[in-house]
Coordinates of C-alpha atoms in Angstrom, one line a residue:
M1 CA 0.0 0.0 0.0
A2 CA 1.4 3.4 -1.0
Y3 CA 0.2 6.8 0.0
V4 CA -0.9 9.4 -2.5
V5 CA -0.9 13.2 -2.2
T6 CA -4.3 14.7 -3.1
Q7 CA -5.6 18.1 -4.0
S8 CA -5.6 19.6 -0.5
C9 CA -1.8 19.6 -0.4
C10 CA -0.5 22.8 1.2
A11 CA 3.1 22.2 0.3
D12 CA 4.6 23.1 3.8
A13 CA 6.8 20.0 3.6
S14 CA 6.0 18.7 7.1
C15 CA 5.6 15.3 5.4
V16 CA 9.1 15.4 3.9
V17 CA 10.8 15.3 7.3
A18 CA 8.4 12.7 8.6
C19 CA 9.0 10.2 5.8
P20 CA 11.5 7.5 6.8
V21 CA 12.4 6.6 3.2
N22 CA 12.7 10.1 1.6
C23 CA 10.0 9.4 -1.1
I24 CA 8.3 12.8 -1.0
H25 CA 9.6 15.4 -3.4
P26 CA 10.4 18.1 -4.4
A27 CA 11.8 18.7 -0.9
P28 CA 13.1 22.0 0.5
G29 CA 16.2 23.0 -1.3
E30 CA 15.3 21.0 -4.4
P31 CA 14.3 22.7 -7.7
G32 CA 10.6 23.1 -7.9
F33 CA 9.9 23.2 -4.1
G34 CA 7.5 26.0 -3.3
T35 CA 6.7 26.6 -7.0
S36 CA 5.4 23.2 -8.1
E37 CA 1.7 22.6 -7.7
M38 CA 2.1 20.2 -4.8
V39 CA 4.6 17.6 -3.5
Y40 CA 4.5 14.0 -4.8
I41 CA 5.0 10.6 -3.3
D42 CA 7.0 8.0 -5.2
A43 CA 4.8 4.9 -5.1
N44 CA 7.8 2.6 -5.8
S45 CA 9.6 3.8 -2.7
C46 CA 6.7 4.4 -0.3
V47 CA 6.5 1.7 2.5
G48 CA 3.0 2.7 3.5
C49 CA 4.0 3.6 7.1
G50 CA 1.6 6.5 7.3
A51 CA 4.1 8.9 8.9
C52 CA 3.4 11.5 6.2
A53 CA -0.4 11.3 6.9
T54 CA 0.3 12.0 10.6
A55 CA 2.5 15.0 9.8
C56 CA 0.3 16.5 7.1
P57 CA -1.6 19.5 8.5
V58 CA -4.4 19.3 5.9
G59 CA -5.1 15.6 5.6
A60 CA -3.8 15.4 2.0
M61 CA -2.0 12.0 2.3
V62 CA -4.4 9.2 1.5
P63 CA -3.6 5.4 1.1
D64 CA -4.1 4.4 -2.5
A65 CA -6.6 1.7 -1.4
A66 CA -8.7 4.4 0.3
L67 CA -8.9 6.8 -2.7
T68 CA -12.4 7.7 -3.9
T69 CA -13.2 7.4 -7.6
K70 CA -12.8 11.2 -7.9
Q71 CA -9.3 11.0 -6.4
L72 CA -7.9 8.3 -8.7
P73 CA -6.3 10.8 -11.1
F74 CA -3.9 11.7 -8.4
I75 CA -2.2 8.3 -8.7
D76 CA -1.2 9.2 -12.3
L77 CA -0.3 12.8 -11.3
N78 CA 2.1 11.5 -8.6
A79 CA 3.6 8.9 -10.9
A80 CA 4.0 11.4 -13.7
Y81 CA 6.2 13.6 -11.6
Y82 CA 8.7 10.7 -10.9
D83 CA 8.7 9.8 -14.6
A84 CA 10.0 13.3 -15.3
F85 CA 12.1 13.7 -12.1
P86 CA 13.2 10.3 -10.7
H87 CA 15.4 11.7 -8.0
A88 CA 17.8 8.8 -8.4
D89 CA 20.4 10.5 -6.3
R90 CA 18.2 11.0 -3.3
T91 CA 19.6 10.3 0.2
P92 CA 18.1 7.5 2.3
L93 CA 16.5 10.1 4.6
A94 CA 15.6 13.7 4.0
L95 CA 18.4 16.0 5.0
V96 CA 17.5 18.2 7.9
P97 CA 19.9 21.1 8.6
P98 CA 21.1 21.4 12.2
Q99 CA 19.3 24.0 14.4
R100 CA 21.0 27.3 14.3
R101 CA 22.1 28.9 17.6
L102 CA 22.5 32.6 18.0
T103 CA 26.0 33.8 19.2
R104 CA 24.4 36.6 21.2
R105 CA 22.4 35.4 24.2
G106 CA 19.6 37.9 24.1
P107 CA 16.8 38.1 25.2
F108 CA 15.3 39.5 22.1
R109 CA 11.8 40.6 21.3
V110 CA 10.1 40.6 17.8
A111 CA 6.8 42.1 16.6
V112 CA 5.0 40.6 13.6
I113 CA 2.4 42.6 11.8
G114 CA -0.2 40.2 10.3
A115 CA -1.7 37.0 11.8
G116 CA -2.0 35.1 8.5
P117 CA 0.0 32.0 7.6
A118 CA 3.2 34.0 6.7
G119 CA 3.1 35.8 10.1
L120 CA 2.4 32.7 12.1
Y121 CA 5.0 30.6 10.4
T122 CA 7.5 33.5 11.1
A123 CA 6.5 33.4 14.8
D124 CA 7.0 29.7 14.9
E125 CA 10.5 29.9 13.3
L126 CA 11.5 32.6 15.8
L127 CA 10.2 30.7 18.8
K128 CA 12.4 27.8 18.0
H129 CA 15.3 29.9 19.4
P130 CA 15.4 30.2 23.2
E131 CA 17.2 33.6 22.8
I132 CA 13.9 35.0 21.5
E133 CA 12.1 36.2 24.6
G134 CA 8.8 36.7 23.0
V135 CA 6.9 37.3 19.7
D136 CA 3.9 39.6 19.6
V137 CA 1.6 39.2 16.6
Y138 CA -0.6 42.2 15.7
D139 CA -3.5 42.2 13.3
R140 CA -6.2 44.8 12.6
L141 CA -8.9 42.1 12.5
R142 CA -10.1 40.3 15.6
T143 CA -9.7 36.9 13.9
P144 CA -6.3 35.4 13.0
Y145 CA -5.3 33.0 10.2
G146 CA -5.6 35.5 7.3
L147 CA -6.5 33.9 4.0
V148 CA -7.0 30.5 5.6
R149 CA -10.1 32.0 7.3
H150 CA -11.0 34.6 4.7
G151 CA -9.6 33.2 1.4
V152 CA -9.8 29.4 1.4
A153 CA -13.1 28.3 -0.2
P154 CA -15.7 27.1 2.3
D155 CA -16.1 23.8 0.4
H156 CA -12.3 23.1 0.9
A157 CA -12.7 22.2 4.5
S158 CA -9.6 19.9 4.5
T159 CA -7.3 22.7 3.5
K160 CA -8.5 24.7 6.6
Q161 CA -7.2 21.9 8.8
V162 CA -3.9 23.7 8.7
T163 CA -5.3 25.8 11.5
R164 CA -4.4 22.9 13.8
L165 CA -0.8 23.9 13.2
F166 CA -1.5 27.5 13.9
E167 CA -3.2 26.6 17.1
A168 CA -0.1 24.9 18.3
I169 CA 2.0 27.9 17.4
E170 CA -0.3 30.4 19.2
R171 CA -0.3 28.3 22.4
Q172 CA 3.4 28.6 22.9
P173 CA 4.1 30.5 26.1
R174 CA 6.3 33.2 24.5
F175 CA 3.6 34.0 21.9
R176 CA 1.1 36.8 22.3
Y177 CA -1.7 38.3 20.1
F178 CA -2.9 41.9 19.8
L179 CA -6.0 41.4 17.7
G180 CA -8.1 44.4 16.6
A181 CA -4.9 46.5 16.8
E182 CA -4.0 48.3 13.6
V183 CA -0.5 49.4 12.9
G184 CA -0.1 52.5 10.7
T185 CA 0.3 56.2 10.5
E186 CA -2.3 56.7 13.2
G187 CA -2.3 54.9 16.5
V188 CA 0.5 52.4 16.9
T189 CA 3.3 53.3 14.4
L190 CA 6.4 51.6 13.1
A191 CA 8.5 54.0 15.3
D192 CA 6.5 52.9 18.3
L193 CA 7.2 49.3 17.6
R194 CA 10.9 49.8 16.9
A195 CA 11.1 51.4 20.3
G196 CA 9.8 48.3 21.9
Y197 CA 11.2 45.4 19.8
H198 CA 14.5 44.4 18.4
A199 CA 12.9 43.6 15.1
V200 CA 9.6 44.3 13.3
V201 CA 8.3 41.9 10.6
Y202 CA 5.5 42.9 8.2
A203 CA 3.3 40.0 7.0
V204 CA 0.4 42.1 5.6
G205 CA -0.2 40.2 2.4
A206 CA -1.6 41.6 -0.9
S207 CA -5.2 42.6 -0.2
A208 CA -6.0 44.6 -3.3
D209 CA -6.8 43.3 -6.8
R210 CA -5.6 44.0 -10.3
N211 CA -7.9 45.8 -12.7
L212 CA -9.0 44.8 -16.2
D213 CA -8.6 48.4 -17.5
I214 CA -11.6 48.1 -19.8
P215 CA -14.7 50.3 -20.2
G216 CA -17.5 49.6 -17.8
E217 CA -15.3 48.2 -15.0
D218 CA -16.8 50.6 -12.5
L219 CA -20.4 49.6 -13.1
A220 CA -22.4 48.1 -10.2
G221 CA -22.2 44.3 -10.5
S222 CA -18.5 44.5 -11.7
L223 CA -16.6 43.2 -8.7
A224 CA -13.1 42.0 -7.7
A225 CA -12.8 38.3 -6.8
T226 CA -10.9 39.5 -3.6
A227 CA -14.1 41.2 -2.5
V228 CA -16.4 38.3 -3.4
V229 CA -14.2 35.8 -1.7
G230 CA -14.2 38.0 1.4
W231 CA -18.0 38.3 1.2
Y232 CA -18.7 34.6 1.2
N233 CA -15.9 33.9 3.8
G234 CA -17.2 36.5 6.3
H235 CA -14.5 39.2 6.0
P236 CA -15.8 42.2 8.0
D237 CA -14.8 44.6 5.3
Q238 CA -17.0 42.8 2.7
R239 CA -20.0 41.8 4.8
D240 CA -22.3 44.4 3.1
L241 CA -20.9 43.8 -0.5
D242 CA -23.6 44.2 -3.2
V243 CA -23.4 40.9 -5.1
P244 CA -26.2 40.8 -7.7
L245 CA -27.4 37.2 -8.1
A246 CA -30.7 37.8 -10.0
H247 CA -29.4 37.1 -13.5
E248 CA -29.1 33.6 -14.7
R249 CA -25.5 34.0 -15.7
A250 CA -22.3 35.2 -14.0
V251 CA -19.0 35.7 -15.7
V252 CA -15.6 35.3 -14.0
V253 CA -12.6 36.8 -15.8
G254 CA -9.4 34.8 -15.3
N255 CA -9.0 31.1 -14.7
G256 CA -6.7 30.6 -11.7
N257 CA -7.6 28.7 -8.6
V258 CA -9.4 31.6 -7.1
A259 CA -11.6 31.9 -10.2
L260 CA -12.5 28.2 -9.9
D261 CA -13.3 28.7 -6.2
V262 CA -15.7 31.6 -7.0
A263 CA -17.4 29.6 -9.8
R264 CA -17.9 26.6 -7.5
I265 CA -19.4 28.7 -4.7
L266 CA -21.8 30.4 -7.1
S267 CA -22.8 27.1 -8.7
R268 CA -23.0 24.5 -6.0
P269 CA -26.4 23.5 -4.4
L270 CA -27.5 25.0 -1.2
T271 CA -27.5 21.6 0.5
V272 CA -23.7 21.5 0.0
L273 CA -23.0 25.1 1.0
E274 CA -25.0 25.0 4.2
R275 CA -22.7 22.2 5.5
T276 CA -19.7 24.6 5.2
D277 CA -18.6 27.6 7.2
L278 CA -19.8 30.0 4.5
A279 CA -20.8 33.4 6.0
P280 CA -24.4 33.4 7.1
G281 CA -25.3 36.6 5.2
A282 CA -23.8 35.3 2.0
L283 CA -25.4 32.0 2.5
A284 CA -28.8 33.6 2.8
Q285 CA -28.3 35.5 -0.5
L286 CA -27.0 32.4 -2.3
A287 CA -30.1 30.5 -1.2
T288 CA -32.2 32.7 -3.4
S289 CA -29.7 33.1 -6.2
G290 CA -30.9 33.0 -9.8
V291 CA -27.5 32.1 -11.2
R292 CA -27.7 29.0 -13.3
E293 CA -24.4 29.3 -15.3
V294 CA -21.0 30.6 -14.5
V295 CA -18.7 31.3 -17.5
V296 CA -15.0 31.4 -16.6
L297 CA -13.0 33.3 -19.3
G298 CA -9.3 32.5 -20.0
R299 CA -7.5 34.7 -22.5
R300 CA -5.1 31.9 -23.6
G301 CA -5.6 28.2 -24.3
P302 CA -6.1 25.2 -22.1
A303 CA -2.4 24.5 -21.9
Q304 CA -1.7 28.0 -20.5
A305 CA -4.6 28.0 -17.9
A306 CA -3.6 29.4 -14.6
F307 CA -5.5 26.8 -12.4
T308 CA -3.5 23.9 -11.1
V309 CA -4.1 20.3 -12.1
P310 CA -5.1 19.3 -8.5
E311 CA -7.8 22.0 -8.6
L312 CA -9.0 20.8 -12.0
I313 CA -9.2 17.3 -10.7
G314 CA -11.4 18.5 -7.8
L315 CA -13.6 20.5 -10.2
S316 CA -14.0 17.6 -12.6
G317 CA -15.0 15.3 -9.7
L318 CA -18.1 17.4 -8.7
D319 CA -21.3 15.4 -9.1
D320 CA -23.6 18.3 -8.3
V321 CA -22.6 20.7 -11.1
D322 CA -22.0 20.2 -14.8
V323 CA -18.5 21.3 -16.0
L324 CA -18.3 22.1 -19.7
V325 CA -15.3 23.2 -21.8
D326 CA -15.6 25.8 -24.5
A327 CA -12.4 25.5 -26.6
D328 CA -11.3 24.5 -30.1
A329 CA -10.8 20.7 -30.2
S330 CA -7.3 21.3 -31.7
L331 CA -6.2 22.8 -28.3
L332 CA -7.2 19.7 -26.4
T333 CA -4.9 17.2 -28.0
G334 CA -2.0 17.2 -25.5
D335 CA -1.0 14.1 -23.6
D336 CA -0.3 15.9 -20.3
Q337 CA -2.7 15.4 -17.3
R338 CA -4.3 18.9 -17.7
S339 CA -5.1 18.3 -21.4
K340 CA -6.4 14.8 -20.7
L341 CA -8.8 16.1 -18.0
L342 CA -10.1 19.0 -20.1
R343 CA -10.6 16.6 -23.0
E344 CA -12.6 14.3 -20.8
L345 CA -14.7 17.2 -19.6
A346 CA -15.3 18.4 -23.2
E347 CA -16.5 14.9 -24.1
R348 CA -19.0 14.7 -21.3
T349 CA -22.7 14.9 -22.0
P350 CA -24.4 17.6 -19.9
S351 CA -27.2 16.6 -17.5
A352 CA -30.7 16.7 -18.8
D353 CA -31.8 18.2 -15.5
P354 CA -32.9 21.8 -16.3
G355 CA -32.4 22.8 -12.7
R356 CA -28.8 21.7 -12.6
R357 CA -26.2 24.5 -12.6
R358 CA -23.1 24.5 -14.8
I359 CA -19.6 26.0 -15.0
V360 CA -18.3 26.7 -18.5
L361 CA -14.5 26.9 -18.9
A362 CA -14.0 29.1 -21.9
F363 CA -10.6 29.6 -23.5
T364 CA -9.0 32.1 -25.9
A365 CA -11.5 34.8 -24.8
S366 CA -10.8 38.2 -23.4
P367 CA -13.3 40.8 -22.2
I368 CA -13.0 44.2 -24.0
E369 CA -16.0 46.0 -22.5
I370 CA -18.5 45.6 -19.7
L371 CA -21.9 46.7 -20.8
G372 CA -24.5 48.3 -18.6
E373 CA -27.8 50.2 -18.2
D374 CA -28.7 52.6 -15.4
G375 CA -25.3 52.1 -13.9
R376 CA -25.5 48.3 -13.6
V377 CA -23.9 45.5 -15.5
T378 CA -26.0 43.9 -18.3
G379 CA -23.3 42.1 -20.3
V380 CA -19.7 41.8 -21.4
R381 CA -18.3 42.0 -24.9
V382 CA -15.7 39.3 -25.4
A383 CA -13.1 39.0 -28.2
R384 CA -11.9 35.6 -29.5
N385 CA -8.1 35.4 -29.3
D386 CA -5.5 33.8 -31.6
L387 CA -2.6 32.2 -29.8
V388 CA 0.7 33.5 -31.1
P389 CA 4.1 31.8 -30.2
T390 CA 6.7 34.0 -28.8
A391 CA 10.5 34.0 -29.2
D392 CA 11.0 32.5 -25.7
G393 CA 8.7 29.5 -26.5
D394 CA 5.7 30.9 -24.7
V395 CA 2.3 31.8 -26.1
R396 CA 0.5 35.2 -26.1
A397 CA -3.1 36.0 -26.8
R398 CA -3.9 38.3 -29.7
A399 CA -7.4 39.6 -30.0
T400 CA -9.3 39.1 -33.3
D401 CA -12.4 40.9 -34.7
D402 CA -14.5 37.9 -33.7
I403 CA -16.5 39.6 -30.9
R404 CA -19.6 38.3 -29.1
T405 CA -21.7 39.6 -26.2
I406 CA -22.4 37.5 -23.1
E407 CA -25.5 38.6 -21.2
T408 CA -24.9 38.7 -17.5
G409 CA -25.6 40.8 -14.4
L410 CA -22.4 39.9 -12.6
V411 CA -18.8 40.2 -13.8
I412 CA -16.0 39.1 -11.4
R413 CA -12.4 39.9 -12.2
S414 CA -10.0 37.3 -10.9
V415 CA -6.7 38.4 -12.5
G416 CA -4.4 38.6 -9.5
H417 CA -3.9 40.1 -6.1
R418 CA -1.8 43.2 -5.5
G419 CA 0.0 44.5 -2.5
L420 CA -0.6 48.0 -1.1
P421 CA 1.9 50.5 0.3
V422 CA 2.7 50.3 4.0
A423 CA 3.2 53.4 6.1
D424 CA 6.9 54.4 6.7
L425 CA 8.2 51.7 4.3
P426 CA 9.4 51.9 0.7
F427 CA 7.2 50.4 -2.0
D428 CA 7.9 49.1 -5.5
D429 CA 4.7 50.0 -7.5
S430 CA 5.8 47.8 -10.4
T431 CA 5.9 44.6 -8.3
A432 CA 3.5 45.9 -5.6
T433 CA 6.0 44.6 -3.0
I434 CA 8.2 46.2 -0.4
P435 CA 11.8 46.1 -1.7
N436 CA 13.8 43.7 0.4
D437 CA 16.9 41.5 0.4
G438 CA 15.9 38.0 1.5
G439 CA 13.2 39.6 3.7
R440 CA 15.4 42.4 5.1
V441 CA 14.1 45.9 4.3
E442 CA 16.7 47.4 6.6
P443 CA 18.3 46.0 9.8
G444 CA 15.5 45.8 12.3
V445 CA 12.6 45.9 9.7
Y446 CA 11.6 42.9 7.6
V447 CA 8.9 41.5 5.4
V448 CA 7.5 38.0 4.7
G449 CA 4.8 36.5 2.6
W450 CA 3.1 38.2 -0.4
I451 CA 4.2 41.7 0.5
K452 CA 7.7 40.3 0.3
R453 CA 7.6 38.1 -2.8
G454 CA 4.4 38.9 -4.6
P455 CA 1.1 36.9 -4.6
N456 CA 2.3 33.5 -5.5
G457 CA 2.7 30.0 -4.0
F458 CA 0.5 28.0 -1.6
I459 CA -0.2 28.1 2.1
G460 CA 3.0 26.1 2.9
T461 CA 5.1 28.3 0.6
N462 CA 5.0 30.8 3.4
K463 CA 6.9 28.4 5.7
T464 CA 10.0 28.5 3.4
C465 CA 9.5 32.2 3.0
A466 CA 9.4 32.7 6.7
Q467 CA 12.6 30.6 7.2
E468 CA 14.5 32.9 4.9
T469 CA 13.2 36.1 6.6
V470 CA 14.0 34.7 10.0
E471 CA 17.6 33.8 8.9
A472 CA 18.0 37.5 8.0
I473 CA 16.7 38.5 11.4
L474 CA 19.1 36.1 13.2
D475 CA 22.0 37.4 11.1
D476 CA 21.2 41.0 12.2
L477 CA 20.7 40.0 15.8
D478 CA 24.1 38.3 15.8
A479 CA 25.6 41.3 14.1
G480 CA 24.4 43.5 16.9
L481 CA 21.0 45.1 16.3
P482 CA 20.6 48.0 18.8
E483 CA 18.6 47.5 22.0
P484 CA 15.1 48.9 21.9
T485 CA 14.6 52.0 24.0
G486 CA 11.3 50.7 25.5
S487 CA 10.0 47.4 26.8
A488 CA 7.4 44.8 25.9
R489 CA 5.3 46.0 28.8
R490 CA 5.4 49.6 27.4
A491 CA 4.3 48.3 24.0
A492 CA 1.3 46.5 25.6
E493 CA 0.4 49.7 27.4
L494 CA 0.6 51.7 24.2
V495 CA -1.8 49.2 22.5
R496 CA -4.2 49.5 25.4
A497 CA -4.1 53.3 25.1
V498 CA -4.6 53.4 21.3
H499 CA -6.8 50.3 20.9
P500 CA -8.6 49.8 24.2
D501 CA -10.8 47.1 22.8
A502 CA -7.9 45.0 21.4
S503 CA -8.1 41.3 22.3
D504 CA -5.6 38.5 22.9
L505 CA -5.5 34.7 22.4
T506 CA -8.3 34.2 25.0
G507 CA -10.5 36.7 23.2
W508 CA -10.0 34.9 20.0
Q509 CA -10.8 31.6 21.6
R510 CA -14.0 33.0 23.0
L511 CA -15.0 34.2 19.6
D512 CA -14.0 30.8 18.0
A513 CA -16.1 28.9 20.6
A514 CA -19.1 31.1 20.1
E515 CA -19.0 30.6 16.3
R516 CA -18.7 26.8 16.7
E517 CA -21.6 26.7 19.2
Q518 CA -23.9 28.8 17.0
G519 CA -23.0 26.6 14.0
A520 CA -23.7 23.4 15.9
R521 CA -27.2 24.5 16.7
I522 CA -28.0 24.6 13.0
G523 CA -25.9 21.7 11.8
R524 CA -23.0 23.7 10.5
P525 CA -19.2 23.5 11.5
R526 CA -19.5 27.2 12.5
A527 CA -21.6 30.3 12.0
K528 CA -19.1 33.1 11.5
I529 CA -19.6 36.3 13.3
V530 CA -18.7 39.0 10.8
D531 CA -19.8 42.3 12.4
P532 CA -16.8 43.9 14.1
D533 CA -18.9 45.2 17.0
A534 CA -20.4 41.8 17.6
Q535 CA -16.9 40.2 17.4
Q536 CA -15.7 42.6 20.0
A537 CA -18.6 42.0 22.3
V538 CA -18.0 38.2 22.2
S539 CA -14.2 38.3 22.5
A540 CA -14.1 41.2 25.0
T541 CA -11.2 40.6 27.3
R542 CA -8.5 42.9 28.6
V543 CA -5.1 42.6 26.9
D544 CA -2.7 41.7 29.6
T545 CA 1.0 42.1 29.5
A546 CA 1.5 38.5 30.9
R547 CA 2.0 35.9 28.3
G548 CA -0.1 32.7 28.4
R549 CA -1.3 29.8 26.4
G550 CA -4.9 30.8 26.5
L551 CA -7.8 28.5 26.7
R552 CA -7.5 25.2 24.9
R553 CA -10.2 24.4 22.4
R554 CA -11.1 22.1 19.6
T555 CA -9.6 22.5 16.2
V556 CA -10.8 25.4 14.1
S557 CA -12.8 24.5 11.1

């Protein structure tokens, strides 16, 4: 019996270290790690011990004998990797570098701005060093975990199991939360933090979206995927988003994984969605949705689609939505896994059920104008593209005069995230990142995650990113970063003065427990509380200067 990596892989490589026969690749330090779509298990080397399944934070490791019919394509996907990259020179065990020790004894204090995966992985890496006296994690929201809570699709519950790892991190005695405490030009500033900590790390992500830059983009009903994802995931900033669902068709521009997430949530039956942690307000609106078809537009061909093969496998395995392919048959002739899956989808016969919703994956199509009446979206004009080879072997899309109009009341652009400038730090507008050298902005100030490298990678990619940034911090600590002029206690007092309603780990655990209890009453994993005032009322607890593990509770869904 061999194990197989399935679509919920987060690529944080916990499994690599756990494997006793080094059969999981690409491993940290190997080409492709952090950029490949997932890690892969060599079935010829796997001894079926299950160590990887125990270590995996998202339950992605499944014995081949336990795979469902929908998961069977992952056997070929794992095998295909080793056909291309046999790793014949692998060592008997994965190589784990020795734990670094600081030459200076400390104690040192570090502040992390942002409680998402990048921030929490950074805290974890720092707390492996006894010289680090404490790590304080700040976030403007009252809920941690960033895109795991507000970005991962509600129907991808297994991916959210990574929060079990985050729970272990936040329970460490030298860890402390300041939730509902914004850091910026007003209130708590970078200067304030530098006075209280040896190092300050920004893990603020990329919360904006990229525009299409076409006429009509500002019409009501033309929305960013970042906003829609936040709406159905209960982000407080998007709780009142106007998402028009009366028209029978919605159009998603872009075909990355986020685009597929949005298409699924707009298409899946209520009986599926109400078993997830989808935000209550959004769930109520989706219950009366008139959308019957979601068209996903990709400007290039199937071979250049931005979605990953694991996500396509998951989409093709849905039994409650029809998935159709709108592409020239000549573009579906490849023998790679992506082309095979799309060809199989193209050959399927749609259900005869008139009430069944469908997702249409349309290729070589670009929007050129969003149409509207009375300030609201009524359609989108789409040009068919020719695919033109480039000198570097890539393919670019060239619009033709073949133009059609798709009637719709909702256009969602999903063409990428973009970082925003951060107060008191430099900003590269072309990359939408903070300029840095391996995470170092300057000695004492650092970045990690998307604001450091741009919006790419998976949840676990932030672990490797955090390790690099922490190495830069340790180098600077050893080189002699100046002592802060204040203290951790003074920093906590400042937070209380500026953000008197800020909460800590116990406050978050109270909010988490309340959401779970409310969800249990109606047969759901949780009922998210999305109003900031309601969150504050539930989590209300004074932020203390004393560090503690907080209340223990069940795993967050």
